[in-house]
Amino acid sequence: MKFRKFARILLLSMAVPFFSFAQDWHVGAFAGISNYSGDLVQQKVDLKYTRPSLGLLVRKDINRYLTLRAGFTWGIVAAADSTNAEPSLVARNLSFKSNVFEGSLIAEINFLDLDEKGFTPFVFIGVGGFGFDPTAKDISGNVVRLRPLGTEGQGLPQYPQRQPYDLFAWSFPMGAGVKAILNDKWTLGFEIGLRPTTTDYLDDVSTNYVDQNTLLAYRGQKAVDMAFRGDELTGKQTPGVYPPDGSKRGSAKYKDWYAFSGFTITYRLGGGSGWGKVKATRCPILR
């Protein structure tokens, strides 16, 4: 519900240029990759789980050095313990995948006058709201939504401090890039953007295991199966058993992150070159 309300407000703001036609508005698209950082990777970002991302955006030039941007971006985040080197993570054997739908409002700070130089590096910072829904494939290959299972005891009376997590959270886009003018209408850019978030459940992993019998009684066998998957290991790996109540499953010390990086292409609405500047008209050459 929160995400839908946020998305409606954002889409309304993105539609403003079509009602207030001006030369310093730009509309465009984003295409790139998405990455994840959280409890299921050892390093900050595991490039093996790079996935696609796409988006739409609207820019408003405030002056030569400040641009405001509204955007709506979709991406996929994923990770799995099976590709980690740490034995304890491999033994846990968890995995997840989630679509991320983000709406954002961002300020871009340009280092150069884009119209004068033809290009500029920039940094950006902003705020976003995003929806997510972690899933994983069970041993039979079926996709299972993880939040309804309460894998860490969310919503159980025996663990009153653990409430079901919200599938809407806030993010704080930040990063850097470069953009260049292709002609009077089109601008091409490239950026790398990180998103620290307010949730530690982007991957459905945060704290400790709960009692196996309690989870079984309240949520069923599927919840137990997806809470610990070390018993599914085969080959050189020795299958494990469900850990005791209170054993470490994840870490709540840091929230999860995701990243969107890629190219933007924008089209300038109206005429002129922006910010009230008028390009000189060349006189015809007489021969």
C-alpha positions as CSV (number, residue, x, y, z in Angstrom):
1,M,0.0,0.0,0.0
2,K,2.8,2.4,0.9
3,F,4.7,1.7,-2.3
4,R,1.6,2.2,-4.4
5,K,0.9,5.6,-2.9
6,F,4.6,6.6,-3.3
7,A,4.5,5.4,-6.9
8,R,1.4,7.5,-7.7
9,I,3.0,10.6,-6.3
10,L,6.2,9.9,-8.3
11,L,4.4,9.2,-11.6
12,L,2.5,12.5,-11.1
13,S,5.8,14.4,-10.7
14,M,7.2,12.7,-13.7
15,A,4.2,13.8,-15.8
16,V,4.7,17.5,-14.9
17,P,6.9,18.3,-17.9
18,F,4.0,17.4,-20.3
19,F,1.9,20.0,-18.6
20,S,4.6,22.7,-18.2
21,F,6.5,22.5,-21.4
22,A,10.0,24.1,-21.0
23,Q,13.4,23.8,-22.5
24,D,15.1,22.8,-19.3
25,W,13.1,19.6,-18.9
26,H,14.4,16.2,-20.1
27,V,12.7,12.8,-20.3
28,G,14.6,9.6,-20.8
29,A,15.4,6.0,-19.9
30,F,17.9,4.0,-18.0
31,A,19.4,0.6,-18.9
32,G,22.0,-1.2,-16.9
33,I,22.7,-3.7,-14.1
34,S,21.7,-4.3,-10.5
35,N,23.7,-5.8,-7.7
36,Y,23.1,-6.7,-4.0
37,S,25.0,-6.5,-0.8
38,G,23.9,-8.3,2.4
39,D,23.9,-11.4,4.5
40,L,24.3,-13.9,1.6
41,V,27.6,-12.5,0.2
42,Q,31.0,-12.5,1.8
43,Q,32.3,-9.3,0.0
44,K,30.4,-6.1,-0.4
45,V,29.2,-7.1,-3.9
46,D,29.3,-10.5,-5.6
47,L,29.5,-9.8,-9.3
48,K,28.4,-13.3,-10.1
49,Y,24.9,-12.2,-9.3
50,T,24.8,-9.2,-11.5
51,R,21.3,-8.9,-13.0
52,P,19.6,-6.4,-15.4
53,S,17.8,-3.2,-14.5
54,L,15.7,-0.7,-16.5
55,G,14.1,2.6,-15.8
56,L,12.4,5.8,-16.8
57,L,13.4,9.3,-15.7
58,V,12.6,13.0,-15.8
59,R,15.2,15.7,-15.3
60,K,14.8,19.4,-14.5
61,D,17.8,21.7,-14.9
62,I,17.7,24.2,-12.0
63,N,20.9,25.9,-13.1
64,R,24.2,25.1,-14.8
65,Y,25.3,23.0,-11.9
66,L,22.2,21.5,-10.3
67,T,19.7,19.1,-11.8
68,L,16.8,17.4,-10.1
69,R,15.7,14.0,-11.3
70,A,12.7,11.8,-10.7
71,G,12.9,8.2,-11.7
72,F,11.2,4.8,-11.6
73,T,13.6,1.8,-11.9
74,W,13.2,-2.0,-11.9
75,G,16.0,-4.4,-11.2
76,I,16.6,-7.9,-9.9
77,V,18.8,-8.8,-6.9
78,A,19.9,-12.3,-6.0
79,A,22.6,-14.3,-4.2
80,A,23.3,-17.8,-2.9
81,D,25.5,-19.4,-0.1
82,S,26.6,-22.1,-2.5
83,T,29.1,-19.8,-4.2
84,N,30.7,-18.5,-1.0
85,A,34.1,-19.7,0.1
86,E,33.3,-19.5,3.9
87,P,32.4,-23.0,5.1
88,S,29.8,-21.8,7.6
89,L,27.9,-19.9,4.8
90,V,28.1,-22.9,2.4
91,A,26.7,-25.1,5.2
92,R,23.8,-22.7,5.7
93,N,23.0,-23.1,2.0
94,L,20.4,-20.3,1.7
95,S,19.6,-18.4,-1.5
96,F,17.2,-15.7,-2.6
97,K,16.0,-13.6,-5.6
98,S,13.8,-10.5,-5.7
99,N,12.5,-7.9,-8.1
100,V,13.1,-4.4,-6.9
101,F,10.8,-1.6,-8.0
102,E,12.2,1.8,-7.0
103,G,10.8,5.3,-7.2
104,S,13.4,8.0,-6.5
105,L,14.0,11.8,-6.3
106,I,17.6,12.7,-6.8
107,A,19.8,15.8,-7.0
108,E,22.6,15.8,-9.5
109,I,25.6,18.2,-8.9
110,N,27.4,18.9,-12.1
111,F,31.0,19.9,-12.0
112,L,31.0,21.7,-15.4
113,D,28.7,23.7,-17.5
114,L,27.2,20.9,-19.7
115,D,26.1,23.2,-22.6
116,E,29.4,25.0,-22.6
117,K,31.8,22.1,-22.3
118,G,29.6,19.4,-23.9
119,F,30.2,17.0,-21.0
120,T,30.4,17.0,-17.3
121,P,31.2,14.6,-14.4
122,F,28.6,14.7,-11.7
123,V,27.7,13.2,-8.3
124,F,24.2,12.5,-7.0
125,I,22.3,11.9,-3.8
126,G,18.6,11.5,-3.1
127,V,15.9,9.4,-1.5
128,G,13.9,6.5,-2.8
129,G,11.1,4.1,-1.9
130,F,11.2,0.6,-3.1
131,G,9.1,-2.6,-3.1
132,F,10.6,-6.1,-2.9
133,D,9.5,-9.7,-2.3
134,P,12.3,-12.3,-1.6
135,T,11.8,-15.7,-3.1
136,A,13.8,-18.9,-3.4
137,K,13.5,-22.2,-5.2
138,D,12.8,-25.3,-3.0
139,I,14.4,-28.7,-3.5
140,S,11.9,-29.5,-6.2
141,G,12.6,-26.3,-8.1
142,N,9.4,-24.5,-7.2
143,V,9.5,-20.8,-6.5
144,V,8.5,-20.0,-2.9
145,R,7.8,-16.6,-1.4
146,L,9.8,-16.4,1.8
147,R,8.1,-13.6,3.8
148,P,4.8,-15.5,4.5
149,L,6.8,-18.4,6.0
150,G,8.3,-16.3,8.8
151,T,11.6,-18.1,8.6
152,E,13.1,-16.2,11.6
153,G,9.9,-16.5,13.7
154,Q,8.3,-13.3,12.6
155,G,4.8,-13.0,14.0
156,L,5.1,-16.0,16.3
157,P,3.9,-15.5,19.9
158,Q,7.1,-17.1,21.2
159,Y,9.1,-14.3,19.6
160,P,7.1,-11.1,20.2
161,Q,10.0,-8.8,19.3
162,R,10.1,-10.2,15.7
163,Q,7.3,-8.8,13.6
164,P,6.7,-9.5,9.9
165,Y,8.9,-7.2,7.8
166,D,7.4,-4.7,5.4
167,L,7.8,-5.3,1.7
168,F,8.3,-1.5,1.2
169,A,11.4,0.2,2.5
170,W,13.4,3.4,1.9
171,S,16.7,3.7,0.0
172,F,19.2,6.5,-0.3
173,P,20.6,6.7,-3.8
174,M,24.1,8.1,-4.1
175,G,26.8,7.8,-6.7
176,A,28.7,9.4,-9.5
177,G,28.7,9.5,-13.3
178,V,29.4,11.5,-16.4
179,K,27.0,12.8,-19.1
180,A,27.7,14.3,-22.6
181,I,25.6,16.2,-25.1
182,L,25.1,14.3,-28.3
183,N,23.2,17.2,-30.0
184,D,20.7,19.9,-29.1
185,K,18.1,17.3,-28.0
186,W,19.9,14.2,-26.8
187,T,22.2,13.6,-23.8
188,L,24.0,10.4,-23.0
189,G,25.2,9.5,-19.5
190,F,26.8,6.7,-17.5
191,E,26.5,6.3,-13.7
192,I,27.2,4.0,-10.8
193,G,24.7,4.3,-8.0
194,L,24.6,2.7,-4.5
195,R,21.5,2.3,-2.5
196,P,21.8,1.8,1.3
197,T,18.4,0.9,2.6
198,T,16.3,0.8,5.8
199,T,15.6,-3.0,5.7
200,D,17.8,-6.0,6.6
201,Y,15.3,-8.4,5.0
202,L,15.9,-7.7,1.3
203,D,17.3,-11.3,1.3
204,D,14.9,-12.7,4.1
205,V,18.0,-13.1,6.4
206,S,18.8,-11.0,9.4
207,T,19.1,-12.5,12.9
208,N,18.9,-16.0,14.5
209,Y,17.3,-19.4,13.9
210,V,14.1,-20.1,15.9
211,D,13.1,-23.4,17.5
212,Q,12.4,-25.9,14.7
213,N,9.4,-27.5,16.4
214,T,7.8,-24.1,17.1
215,L,8.3,-23.1,13.5
216,L,6.9,-26.4,12.3
217,A,3.8,-26.1,14.5
218,Y,2.9,-22.6,13.5
219,R,4.1,-22.3,9.9
220,G,4.5,-25.9,8.6
221,Q,7.2,-28.0,7.1
222,K,7.9,-25.6,4.2
223,A,8.9,-22.9,6.6
224,V,11.4,-25.3,8.3
225,D,12.7,-26.4,4.9
226,M,13.4,-22.8,3.7
227,A,14.8,-21.5,7.1
228,F,17.7,-23.9,7.0
229,R,18.8,-25.7,3.8
230,G,22.1,-27.3,4.9
231,D,20.4,-30.7,4.9
232,E,20.1,-30.4,1.1
233,L,23.8,-30.5,0.5
234,T,25.2,-33.2,-1.7
235,G,28.6,-34.3,-3.1
236,K,31.6,-33.2,-1.2
237,Q,29.5,-31.2,1.3
238,T,28.2,-33.0,4.4
239,P,24.5,-32.4,5.0
240,G,23.8,-30.6,8.2
241,V,20.9,-30.5,10.7
242,Y,18.7,-27.7,11.7
243,P,20.5,-25.4,14.2
244,P,19.4,-25.0,17.9
245,D,17.1,-22.1,18.8
246,G,19.1,-18.8,18.9
247,S,21.9,-19.9,16.7
248,K,23.2,-17.3,14.3
249,R,21.5,-17.2,10.9
250,G,22.4,-13.7,9.7
251,S,23.6,-10.4,11.1
252,A,21.4,-7.4,12.0
253,K,24.4,-5.2,12.4
254,Y,24.2,-3.7,8.9
255,K,21.2,-3.1,6.6
256,D,21.1,-4.5,3.1
257,W,22.2,-2.5,0.0
258,Y,21.5,-2.7,-3.7
259,A,23.0,-0.9,-6.6
260,F,21.9,0.3,-10.1
261,S,24.6,1.2,-12.6
262,G,24.3,1.8,-16.3
263,F,23.5,4.2,-19.1
264,T,20.9,7.0,-19.3
265,I,19.7,8.6,-22.5
266,T,17.5,11.8,-22.2
267,Y,15.6,14.0,-24.7
268,R,15.3,17.7,-24.1
269,L,11.8,19.1,-24.3
270,G,11.3,22.4,-26.0
271,G,13.8,24.4,-28.0
272,G,17.1,26.1,-27.2
273,S,20.0,24.8,-25.2
274,G,18.7,25.2,-21.7
275,W,19.0,27.7,-18.7
276,G,17.9,30.6,-21.0
277,K,21.0,30.4,-23.1
278,V,20.6,31.1,-26.8
279,K,23.1,29.7,-29.2
280,A,24.5,32.2,-31.8
281,T,23.1,31.8,-35.2
282,R,25.7,31.4,-37.9
283,C,25.5,33.6,-41.0
284,P,25.4,31.9,-44.3
285,I,28.8,31.6,-46.0
286,L,28.9,33.6,-49.2
287,R,30.9,32.2,-52.1
